[in-house]
Amino acid sequence: MQHWWQTTVIYQIYPRSFQDSNGDGIGDLQGIISRLDYLQKLGIGAIWLSPVYQSPNDDNGYDISDYQAIMTEFGNMQDMDRLIAEAKKRDIRIVMDLVVNHTSDEHAWFVEAKKGKDNPKRDYYVWADPVDGHEPNALRSSFSGSAWQFDEASGQYYLHLFSKKQPDLNWTNPELRQAVYQMMNFWIDKGIGGFRMDVIDLIGKIPEQAITGNGPQLHPYLQEMNQATFGDKDLLTVGETWSATPESAKLYSNPDRHELSMVFQFEAMMLDQKPDGEKWDLVPLDVKKLKEVFIKWQTQLGDEGWNSLFWNNHDLPRIVSRFGDDGDLREVSAKMFAIALHFMKGTPYVYQGEEIGMTNHTVTDLDQIEDIESRNMYQERLAAGYAVDDILQSINAKGRDNARTPMQWDESANAGFTTGTPWLAVNPNYPAINVHDALADPESIFYTYQQLIAMRKVNPIMVWGEFSAIEAVPNQVFAYTRQWEGKKWLVVANFGKTEAHIALPGYTVSDVLIQNYPDHAITLADQTLAPFEAFAVVVA
């Protein structure tokens, strides 16, 4: 069975940073509505909307206090209904960000749960007695420190795998699960296009055994969720699964198992950190390893699952700064990343600003950092004796604020994002990098993305074609073919800042589909690739 989400491209919006409509410095739903024509021009088929639910904003909306209300800063439920309707008019679906591993500590469930051990909602969360007067075990939070927070009133600890204001839900409780499914059906009934599921691989946790990801009940829970909510509807469901392998991805996304459409896997996104270190411990990218990861996921998933394809999201630094060149070669390297990714098998995701080549934003002081994860790391490493310069270098390379700076619309004040003071500083390069200029330049990065998105809709080979990697190329070059019903396409991408030589005499070019150096002849038999050069061609 074919699905709409296999032939389209998804665009992620981080609402806080996309477009402010009322001058308070914070992006909002009315702002998104005002930019739907732009997204229609780009050609995307769905918006993955980062959380817009009511939240005290300890973790920028990923700490939800009411799943069925809208964060006041973003608008109200009428605005949300209008966004769904206006997007639908443009053949764009809204995919909601679903956070059900944890809630805010201000959610009504947790407010009740804290009232006492005999409260009906107590068991909606994970509680444990002290061990020898201390935390139940050594589980750590992803945001630094212990994953256990002591509750004075009851003398017990509650689990928080993220911020202490994000208590973990107890999925072993069937009542809790039914409450979650009811909430999901509330949104499905509104006509949304599906769910992106935040850290969904953690819901099967067994904390007393220090098991967090991939617990034994994870897949039964997802099958139950599928049956109770979206299973009989053609919705996109994508799980955020940091530890997924091709084998486990098949468990999630094989249609016969009735779980999810696909998962986000992050193997490629961990290649610039030391193998035994944290995300902040940097190593240069090894392109050979990057290719190996791509090839593994393209070939091993086969027809038993579905791939997600992405370079960026709200948690990751900008790809053009991370693996490319955000200086003189920014445009060609940004186009190379687009071409290399979009011709692979799977559903591509574009993160806001990626389509115009937005870059990381360098900070020089803790006061310039909003992200809770980066701020906690700064304090933790400072206390451990790290030099401030080294800490800031890691944050500038990998900090989440890099992706969250406001969208750069034009060269007016604050990049056209707001008439007020932006909640997070705009990248100062906005006069040179913005949507207005991109739309005016037929050779811009935007039109490369537009072309790739349009091609996917009308070329089954991009969606269903068999993937084969080409091995006989230099380490810095990624080359592969897609084959479908007698057609063959060849994609070549130089991931290096230096030239590379390829010799592929077995292929004859019959048509050029796209290239990021439009004046370069493509010979294949004996060719020198410019830095970050990429192209896709029809071959015989």
Coordinates of C-alpha atoms in Angstrom, one line a residue:
M1 CA 0.0 0.0 0.0
Q2 CA 1.3 3.4 -0.9
H3 CA 1.0 6.5 1.4
W4 CA 1.1 10.2 0.8
W5 CA 4.0 10.6 3.1
Q6 CA 6.2 8.5 0.9
T7 CA 6.1 10.9 -2.0
T8 CA 6.2 14.3 -0.2
V9 CA 8.7 16.3 1.8
I10 CA 8.0 17.4 5.4
Y11 CA 9.0 20.8 6.7
Q12 CA 9.7 21.3 10.4
I13 CA 8.6 24.6 12.0
Y14 CA 9.9 25.6 15.4
P15 CA 7.0 28.0 16.2
R16 CA 8.8 30.2 18.7
S17 CA 11.3 31.2 16.0
F18 CA 9.4 31.1 12.7
Q19 CA 7.2 34.3 12.5
D20 CA 5.9 36.7 15.1
S21 CA 2.6 38.4 14.2
N22 CA 2.0 40.6 17.3
G23 CA 5.4 42.1 18.1
D24 CA 6.1 40.3 21.4
G25 CA 9.3 38.8 20.0
I26 CA 7.9 35.2 20.0
G27 CA 6.7 33.4 16.9
D28 CA 3.1 32.3 16.9
L29 CA 0.4 30.5 15.0
Q30 CA -0.9 33.6 13.2
G31 CA 2.7 34.1 12.0
I32 CA 2.8 30.6 10.6
I33 CA -0.5 31.2 8.8
S34 CA 0.9 34.3 7.2
R35 CA 3.8 32.3 5.7
L36 CA 1.8 29.3 4.3
D37 CA 2.0 30.7 0.8
Y38 CA 5.8 30.6 1.0
L39 CA 5.7 27.0 2.1
Q40 CA 3.3 26.2 -0.7
K41 CA 5.8 27.7 -3.2
L42 CA 8.5 25.5 -1.7
G43 CA 6.3 22.5 -2.4
I44 CA 6.2 20.7 0.9
G45 CA 3.3 18.4 1.8
A46 CA 3.3 18.6 5.5
I47 CA 4.5 20.7 8.4
W48 CA 5.9 19.0 11.5
L49 CA 5.0 21.5 14.1
S50 CA 7.2 21.5 17.2
P51 CA 5.0 21.7 20.4
V52 CA 2.4 24.4 20.6
Y53 CA 0.5 23.0 23.6
Q54 CA 0.2 24.9 26.9
S55 CA 3.6 24.8 28.7
P56 CA 5.6 26.7 31.3
N57 CA 8.4 26.5 28.8
D58 CA 11.1 25.0 30.9
D59 CA 12.2 23.0 27.8
N60 CA 10.7 25.3 25.1
G61 CA 7.3 23.5 24.9
Y62 CA 8.5 19.9 25.3
D63 CA 7.2 20.2 28.9
I64 CA 3.5 20.1 28.4
S65 CA 1.0 21.2 31.1
D66 CA -2.2 20.8 29.0
Y67 CA -2.3 18.7 25.8
Q68 CA -5.6 20.2 24.7
A69 CA -4.8 23.9 25.1
I70 CA -2.5 26.1 23.1
M71 CA 0.4 28.0 24.7
T72 CA -0.8 31.6 25.2
E73 CA 2.3 33.1 23.5
F74 CA 1.4 31.1 20.4
G75 CA -2.3 32.0 20.2
N76 CA -5.4 29.9 21.0
M77 CA -7.3 26.8 19.8
Q78 CA -9.2 28.9 17.2
D79 CA -5.8 29.9 15.7
M80 CA -4.8 26.2 15.7
D81 CA -8.0 25.2 13.9
R82 CA -7.5 28.0 11.4
L83 CA -3.9 26.9 10.8
I84 CA -5.1 23.3 10.1
A85 CA -7.8 24.6 7.7
E86 CA -5.6 27.1 5.9
A87 CA -2.8 24.6 5.4
K88 CA -5.3 22.0 4.1
K89 CA -6.4 24.5 1.4
R90 CA -2.8 24.5 0.2
D91 CA -2.5 20.6 0.3
I92 CA -0.3 20.9 3.4
R93 CA -1.0 18.7 6.4
I94 CA -0.1 19.6 10.0
V95 CA 1.9 16.9 11.9
M96 CA 1.8 17.5 15.7
D97 CA 4.7 16.9 18.0
L98 CA 3.6 14.4 20.5
V99 CA 5.5 14.3 23.8
V100 CA 4.2 11.4 25.9
N101 CA 7.3 10.1 27.6
H102 CA 6.9 12.9 30.2
T103 CA 4.8 16.0 31.0
S104 CA 5.4 19.2 32.8
D105 CA 5.4 19.2 36.6
E106 CA 2.6 21.7 36.2
H107 CA 0.3 19.3 34.3
A108 CA -2.9 18.6 36.3
W109 CA -1.9 14.9 36.5
F110 CA 1.3 15.6 38.3
V111 CA -0.2 18.3 40.5
E112 CA -2.6 15.6 41.6
A113 CA 0.1 12.9 41.8
K114 CA 2.1 15.0 44.3
K115 CA -0.8 15.2 46.7
G116 CA 0.0 11.8 48.2
K117 CA 0.8 8.2 47.6
D118 CA -2.9 7.3 47.6
N119 CA -3.9 9.8 45.0
P120 CA -5.6 8.2 41.9
K121 CA -3.1 10.0 39.6
R122 CA 0.0 9.0 41.7
D123 CA 0.7 6.0 39.5
Y124 CA 0.6 8.1 36.3
Y125 CA 4.2 8.8 37.1
V126 CA 7.3 6.9 38.2
W127 CA 8.0 7.0 41.9
A128 CA 10.6 5.1 44.0
D129 CA 11.7 5.0 47.7
P130 CA 15.2 6.1 48.7
V131 CA 18.0 3.5 48.8
D132 CA 20.3 4.0 51.8
G133 CA 19.0 7.6 52.1
H134 CA 19.9 8.4 48.5
E135 CA 18.6 8.2 44.9
P136 CA 17.1 4.8 44.0
N137 CA 19.9 4.2 41.4
A138 CA 22.5 6.0 39.2
L139 CA 20.2 6.9 36.3
R140 CA 21.2 10.3 34.9
S141 CA 19.2 13.0 33.2
S142 CA 19.9 13.9 29.6
F143 CA 20.1 17.5 30.9
S144 CA 22.8 16.7 33.5
G145 CA 22.7 15.4 37.0
S146 CA 20.6 12.6 38.5
A147 CA 17.4 11.5 36.9
W148 CA 15.7 11.3 40.3
Q149 CA 14.2 14.3 42.2
F150 CA 13.3 14.0 45.9
D151 CA 9.7 14.9 46.9
E152 CA 9.9 16.1 50.5
A153 CA 6.2 15.7 51.1
S154 CA 6.0 12.0 50.4
G155 CA 9.6 11.0 51.0
Q156 CA 9.9 9.5 47.6
Y157 CA 11.8 10.3 44.4
Y158 CA 10.2 10.8 41.0
L159 CA 11.9 10.0 37.7
H160 CA 12.8 12.7 35.2
L161 CA 15.0 11.6 32.3
F162 CA 15.1 15.2 31.2
S163 CA 14.6 18.4 33.3
K164 CA 13.3 18.0 36.9
K165 CA 10.3 19.9 35.7
Q166 CA 9.6 17.1 33.2
P167 CA 8.5 14.1 35.3
D168 CA 8.3 10.8 33.4
L169 CA 5.0 9.1 32.8
N170 CA 4.4 5.5 33.9
W171 CA 3.4 3.6 30.8
T172 CA 2.8 0.4 32.8
N173 CA -0.4 2.1 34.1
P174 CA -3.3 1.2 31.6
E175 CA -5.4 4.2 32.7
L176 CA -2.5 6.5 31.8
R177 CA -2.2 4.9 28.4
Q178 CA -6.0 5.3 27.7
A179 CA -5.8 8.9 28.7
V180 CA -2.9 9.4 26.2
Y181 CA -4.9 7.7 23.4
Q182 CA -8.0 9.8 24.2
M183 CA -5.8 13.0 23.8
M184 CA -4.4 11.7 20.5
N185 CA -7.9 11.1 19.2
F186 CA -8.8 14.6 20.1
W187 CA -6.2 15.9 17.7
I188 CA -6.9 13.3 15.0
D189 CA -10.5 14.4 15.0
K190 CA -9.3 17.9 14.3
G191 CA -8.0 16.7 11.0
I192 CA -4.2 16.7 11.6
G193 CA -1.9 14.7 9.4
G194 CA -0.2 12.7 12.1
F195 CA 2.4 12.8 14.9
R196 CA 6.1 13.1 15.4
M197 CA 6.7 11.2 18.6
D198 CA 9.3 12.7 20.9
V199 CA 11.8 10.2 22.5
I200 CA 9.2 7.5 22.0
D201 CA 11.7 4.7 22.5
L202 CA 11.8 5.6 26.2
I203 CA 8.1 4.8 27.1
G204 CA 8.9 1.1 27.7
K205 CA 11.5 2.0 30.5
I206 CA 12.1 -0.2 33.5
P207 CA 13.9 2.4 35.8
E208 CA 14.4 0.0 38.7
Q209 CA 16.6 -2.0 36.3
A210 CA 18.2 1.1 34.8
I211 CA 16.5 0.3 31.4
T212 CA 15.5 3.5 29.6
G213 CA 15.4 2.9 25.8
N214 CA 13.9 -0.1 24.1
G215 CA 12.3 -1.7 27.1
P216 CA 10.5 -5.0 26.6
Q217 CA 7.0 -3.5 26.5
L218 CA 7.9 -0.7 24.0
H219 CA 6.5 -2.4 20.9
P220 CA 3.4 -3.8 22.6
Y221 CA 2.6 -0.3 23.8
L222 CA 3.0 1.1 20.2
Q223 CA 0.8 -1.6 18.8
E224 CA -1.8 -0.8 21.4
M225 CA -1.5 2.9 20.5
N226 CA -1.8 2.2 16.8
Q227 CA -5.0 0.2 17.3
A228 CA -6.5 2.8 19.7
T229 CA -5.8 5.8 17.6
F230 CA -4.3 6.2 14.1
G231 CA -4.1 2.6 12.9
D232 CA -7.1 2.8 10.5
K233 CA -6.2 6.2 9.1
D234 CA -3.5 7.3 6.6
L235 CA -1.5 9.4 9.0
L236 CA 2.2 10.0 9.2
T237 CA 3.7 8.7 12.5
V238 CA 7.5 9.1 13.0
G239 CA 9.2 8.2 16.2
E240 CA 12.3 9.9 17.6
T241 CA 14.6 6.9 18.4
W242 CA 18.2 7.9 19.3
S243 CA 19.4 4.3 19.6
A244 CA 17.6 2.7 16.6
T245 CA 19.4 0.2 14.3
P246 CA 18.1 -1.0 11.0
E247 CA 16.9 -4.2 12.7
S248 CA 15.0 -2.3 15.4
A249 CA 13.7 0.2 12.9
K250 CA 12.0 -2.7 11.1
L251 CA 10.2 -3.4 14.3
Y252 CA 8.8 0.1 14.4
S253 CA 8.0 0.6 10.7
N254 CA 7.3 -2.7 9.1
P255 CA 3.6 -2.2 8.0
D256 CA 2.8 -5.8 9.0
R257 CA 3.6 -4.9 12.7
H258 CA 1.1 -2.1 12.9
E259 CA 3.2 0.4 14.8
L260 CA 4.7 3.6 13.1
S261 CA 5.3 4.9 9.6
M262 CA 9.0 5.4 10.2
V263 CA 11.6 6.5 12.8
F264 CA 14.2 9.2 13.0
Q265 CA 17.6 7.4 13.6
F266 CA 20.6 9.5 14.6
E267 CA 23.6 7.3 13.8
A268 CA 24.9 9.8 11.2
M269 CA 24.4 12.6 13.6
M270 CA 26.7 11.2 16.1
L271 CA 29.8 10.9 13.9
D272 CA 31.4 14.2 15.0
Q273 CA 31.5 13.2 18.7
K274 CA 34.1 11.1 20.4
P275 CA 33.0 7.4 20.5
D276 CA 33.1 7.2 24.3
G277 CA 32.3 10.9 24.9
E278 CA 29.3 13.1 25.1
K279 CA 27.8 15.1 22.2
W280 CA 30.1 18.0 23.3
D281 CA 33.3 16.1 22.8
L282 CA 34.1 16.9 19.2
V283 CA 36.0 15.0 16.5
P284 CA 36.1 15.9 12.7
L285 CA 33.6 14.2 10.5
D286 CA 34.9 11.0 8.8
V287 CA 33.0 11.0 5.5
K288 CA 33.8 7.3 4.9
K289 CA 31.9 6.5 8.1
L290 CA 29.0 8.8 7.1
K291 CA 28.7 6.9 3.8
E292 CA 28.8 3.6 5.6
V293 CA 25.9 4.7 7.8
F294 CA 23.8 5.9 4.8
I295 CA 24.5 2.7 2.8
K296 CA 23.6 0.5 5.8
W297 CA 20.3 2.3 6.3
Q298 CA 19.4 2.4 2.6
T299 CA 20.1 -1.3 2.1
Q300 CA 19.3 -3.1 5.3
L301 CA 15.9 -1.6 5.9
G302 CA 14.8 -2.9 2.5
D303 CA 11.1 -3.2 2.1
E304 CA 10.5 -4.1 5.7
G305 CA 10.5 -0.5 6.9
W306 CA 10.7 3.1 5.8
N307 CA 13.5 5.6 6.1
S308 CA 13.4 9.2 7.3
L309 CA 16.0 11.5 5.7
F310 CA 17.3 14.6 7.4
W311 CA 20.3 16.8 8.2
N312 CA 18.7 19.3 10.6
N313 CA 16.1 19.7 13.3
H314 CA 15.5 21.8 16.4
D315 CA 18.0 19.8 18.4
L316 CA 20.9 19.8 15.9
P317 CA 23.3 22.4 14.7
R318 CA 23.0 23.8 11.1
I319 CA 24.4 21.3 8.7
V320 CA 26.1 23.8 6.4
S321 CA 28.1 25.0 9.5
R322 CA 28.5 21.5 10.9
F323 CA 29.7 19.3 8.0
G324 CA 29.9 21.9 5.2
D325 CA 31.3 25.4 4.7
D326 CA 29.4 28.4 6.0
G327 CA 31.8 30.9 4.4
D328 CA 32.6 31.3 0.7
L329 CA 31.3 27.8 -0.2
R330 CA 28.1 28.1 1.8
E331 CA 25.7 28.0 -1.2
V332 CA 27.4 25.1 -3.0
S333 CA 27.8 23.0 0.1
A334 CA 24.2 23.6 1.1
K335 CA 23.0 22.5 -2.3
M336 CA 25.3 19.4 -2.1
F337 CA 23.7 18.3 1.2
A338 CA 20.2 18.7 -0.4
I339 CA 21.1 16.7 -3.5
A340 CA 22.9 14.0 -1.6
L341 CA 20.0 13.4 0.7
H342 CA 16.9 13.9 -1.4
F343 CA 17.7 11.3 -4.0
M344 CA 17.9 8.6 -1.3
K345 CA 15.0 6.3 -0.5
G346 CA 12.8 7.6 2.3
T347 CA 10.9 10.7 3.3
P348 CA 13.0 13.9 3.4
Y349 CA 12.6 16.4 6.2
V350 CA 13.6 20.1 5.8
Y351 CA 14.1 22.2 8.9
Q352 CA 13.1 25.9 8.8
G353 CA 15.9 28.0 7.2
E354 CA 17.7 25.0 5.8
E355 CA 16.2 25.8 2.4
I356 CA 18.0 29.2 2.4
G357 CA 21.3 27.9 3.9
M358 CA 21.0 29.4 7.4
T359 CA 24.1 28.9 9.6
N360 CA 25.1 28.4 13.2
H361 CA 25.2 31.5 15.4
T362 CA 28.4 31.9 17.4
V363 CA 28.0 33.0 21.1
T364 CA 30.8 34.4 23.4
D365 CA 29.1 34.4 26.8
L366 CA 26.7 32.3 28.9
D367 CA 24.2 35.2 28.9
Q368 CA 23.7 34.7 25.1
I369 CA 22.6 31.1 25.6
E370 CA 18.9 30.2 26.1
D371 CA 19.0 26.4 25.8
I372 CA 18.6 24.5 29.1
E373 CA 20.8 21.7 27.9
S374 CA 23.7 24.0 26.9
R375 CA 23.4 26.1 30.1
N376 CA 23.4 23.0 32.3
M377 CA 26.5 21.6 30.5
Y378 CA 28.3 24.9 30.8
Q379 CA 27.9 24.9 34.6
E380 CA 28.7 21.2 35.0
R381 CA 31.9 21.4 32.9
L382 CA 32.9 24.7 34.5
A383 CA 32.7 23.0 37.9
A384 CA 34.7 20.1 36.5
G385 CA 37.6 22.4 35.6
Y386 CA 37.0 22.8 31.8
A387 CA 38.2 26.1 30.3
V388 CA 35.4 28.5 29.3
D389 CA 36.8 28.8 25.8
D390 CA 36.6 25.0 25.3
I391 CA 33.0 24.9 26.7
L392 CA 31.9 27.7 24.4
Q393 CA 33.6 26.0 21.4
S394 CA 31.5 22.9 22.1
I395 CA 28.3 24.9 22.5
N396 CA 29.0 26.8 19.3
A397 CA 29.5 23.6 17.4
K398 CA 26.6 21.5 18.9
G399 CA 24.3 23.7 21.0
R400 CA 20.6 23.6 20.2
D401 CA 20.3 27.4 20.0
N402 CA 22.1 27.2 16.6
A403 CA 18.9 25.8 15.1
R404 CA 16.5 28.0 17.1
T405 CA 17.6 31.5 16.0
P406 CA 14.7 33.3 14.3
M407 CA 13.9 32.6 10.7
Q408 CA 15.6 35.1 8.4
W409 CA 12.9 36.6 6.1
D410 CA 14.4 39.8 4.8
E411 CA 17.0 42.5 5.6
S412 CA 14.7 44.7 7.7
A413 CA 15.1 44.9 11.5
N414 CA 15.3 41.5 13.2
A415 CA 15.2 39.8 9.8
G416 CA 11.5 40.5 9.4
F417 CA 10.8 38.0 12.2
T418 CA 9.4 40.5 14.7
T419 CA 8.8 44.2 15.2
G420 CA 9.6 43.7 18.9
T421 CA 12.7 42.2 20.7
P422 CA 13.3 38.6 19.6
W423 CA 13.3 36.0 22.3
L424 CA 16.6 34.7 20.9
A425 CA 19.1 36.9 19.1
V426 CA 18.8 36.9 15.3
N427 CA 21.9 35.6 13.5
P428 CA 23.7 38.8 12.4
N429 CA 24.3 37.5 8.9
Y430 CA 20.6 37.9 8.0
P431 CA 21.2 40.9 5.6
A432 CA 23.1 38.4 3.4
I433 CA 21.1 35.3 4.1
N434 CA 17.3 35.7 3.9
V435 CA 14.2 34.5 2.1
H436 CA 13.6 37.7 0.2
D437 CA 17.0 37.5 -1.5
A438 CA 16.7 33.7 -2.0
L439 CA 13.4 34.1 -3.9
A440 CA 14.8 36.8 -6.1
D441 CA 17.8 34.7 -7.2
P442 CA 16.9 31.8 -9.6
E443 CA 20.2 30.1 -8.6
S444 CA 19.6 30.2 -4.9
I445 CA 19.5 27.3 -2.5
F446 CA 15.8 27.7 -2.2
Y447 CA 15.2 26.8 -5.8
T448 CA 17.4 23.7 -5.5
Y449 CA 15.1 22.5 -2.7
Q450 CA 12.0 23.5 -4.7
Q451 CA 13.2 21.5 -7.6
L452 CA 14.1 18.4 -5.5
I453 CA 10.7 18.5 -3.8
A454 CA 8.9 18.8 -7.1
M455 CA 10.9 15.9 -8.7
R456 CA 9.9 13.5 -5.9
K457 CA 6.2 14.1 -6.6
V458 CA 6.4 13.0 -10.2
N459 CA 9.3 10.5 -10.4
P460 CA 8.5 7.1 -8.8
I461 CA 12.2 6.2 -9.1
M462 CA 13.0 8.7 -6.3
V463 CA 10.5 7.1 -4.1
W464 CA 10.6 3.4 -4.9
G465 CA 13.9 2.9 -6.9
E466 CA 16.4 0.4 -5.7
F467 CA 19.5 2.0 -4.0
S468 CA 23.0 0.8 -4.9
A469 CA 26.2 2.4 -3.6
I470 CA 29.2 2.9 -5.9
E471 CA 32.3 1.9 -4.1
A472 CA 35.0 2.9 -6.6
V473 CA 35.2 6.6 -5.6
P474 CA 37.4 8.6 -3.1
N475 CA 36.5 8.5 0.5
Q476 CA 35.1 12.1 0.4
V477 CA 32.8 11.3 -2.5
F478 CA 29.3 9.7 -2.0
A479 CA 28.0 8.1 -5.2
Y480 CA 24.9 5.9 -5.6
T481 CA 22.3 4.8 -8.2
R482 CA 18.6 4.4 -8.0
Q483 CA 16.9 2.0 -10.4
W484 CA 13.2 1.6 -11.2
E485 CA 11.4 0.0 -14.2
G486 CA 14.3 0.2 -16.6
K487 CA 15.5 3.6 -15.6
K488 CA 18.7 4.4 -13.8
W489 CA 19.8 7.6 -12.0
L490 CA 23.3 8.3 -10.7
V491 CA 24.0 10.7 -7.9
V492 CA 27.5 12.0 -7.1
A493 CA 28.3 14.3 -4.1
N494 CA 31.7 15.5 -3.0
F495 CA 31.6 16.1 0.7
G496 CA 35.1 17.6 0.7
K497 CA 36.3 21.2 0.8
T498 CA 38.9 20.0 -1.7
E499 CA 38.7 18.7 -5.3
A500 CA 38.2 15.0 -5.9
H501 CA 38.8 12.9 -8.9
I502 CA 36.3 10.2 -10.1
A503 CA 36.5 7.7 -13.0
L504 CA 33.2 5.9 -13.7
P505 CA 33.6 4.8 -17.4
G506 CA 30.7 2.3 -17.2
Y507 CA 28.1 5.1 -17.2
T508 CA 26.9 7.2 -20.1
V509 CA 25.0 10.4 -19.2
S510 CA 21.8 10.9 -21.1
D511 CA 20.3 13.8 -19.1
V512 CA 21.3 16.1 -16.3
L513 CA 18.6 16.2 -13.6
I514 CA 20.2 18.8 -11.2
Q515 CA 23.7 20.1 -10.4
N516 CA 25.1 22.7 -8.0
Y517 CA 27.8 23.9 -10.5
P518 CA 25.6 24.6 -13.5
D519 CA 28.4 25.5 -15.9
H520 CA 30.4 22.2 -15.2
A521 CA 30.3 19.5 -17.9
I522 CA 29.6 16.0 -16.5
T523 CA 31.7 13.4 -18.1
L524 CA 32.0 10.6 -15.4
A525 CA 34.7 8.6 -17.2
D526 CA 37.3 11.1 -16.1
Q527 CA 36.1 14.0 -14.0
T528 CA 37.5 16.3 -11.4
L529 CA 34.8 17.4 -8.9
A530 CA 35.0 20.9 -7.4
P531 CA 34.7 21.3 -3.6
F532 CA 31.2 20.2 -2.5
E533 CA 30.2 19.5 -6.1
A534 CA 27.1 17.4 -6.5
F535 CA 24.8 16.3 -9.4
A536 CA 22.2 13.8 -10.3
V537 CA 22.0 12.4 -13.9
V538 CA 20.1 9.9 -15.9
V539 CA 22.5 7.2 -17.1
A540 CA 22.6 4.3 -19.4

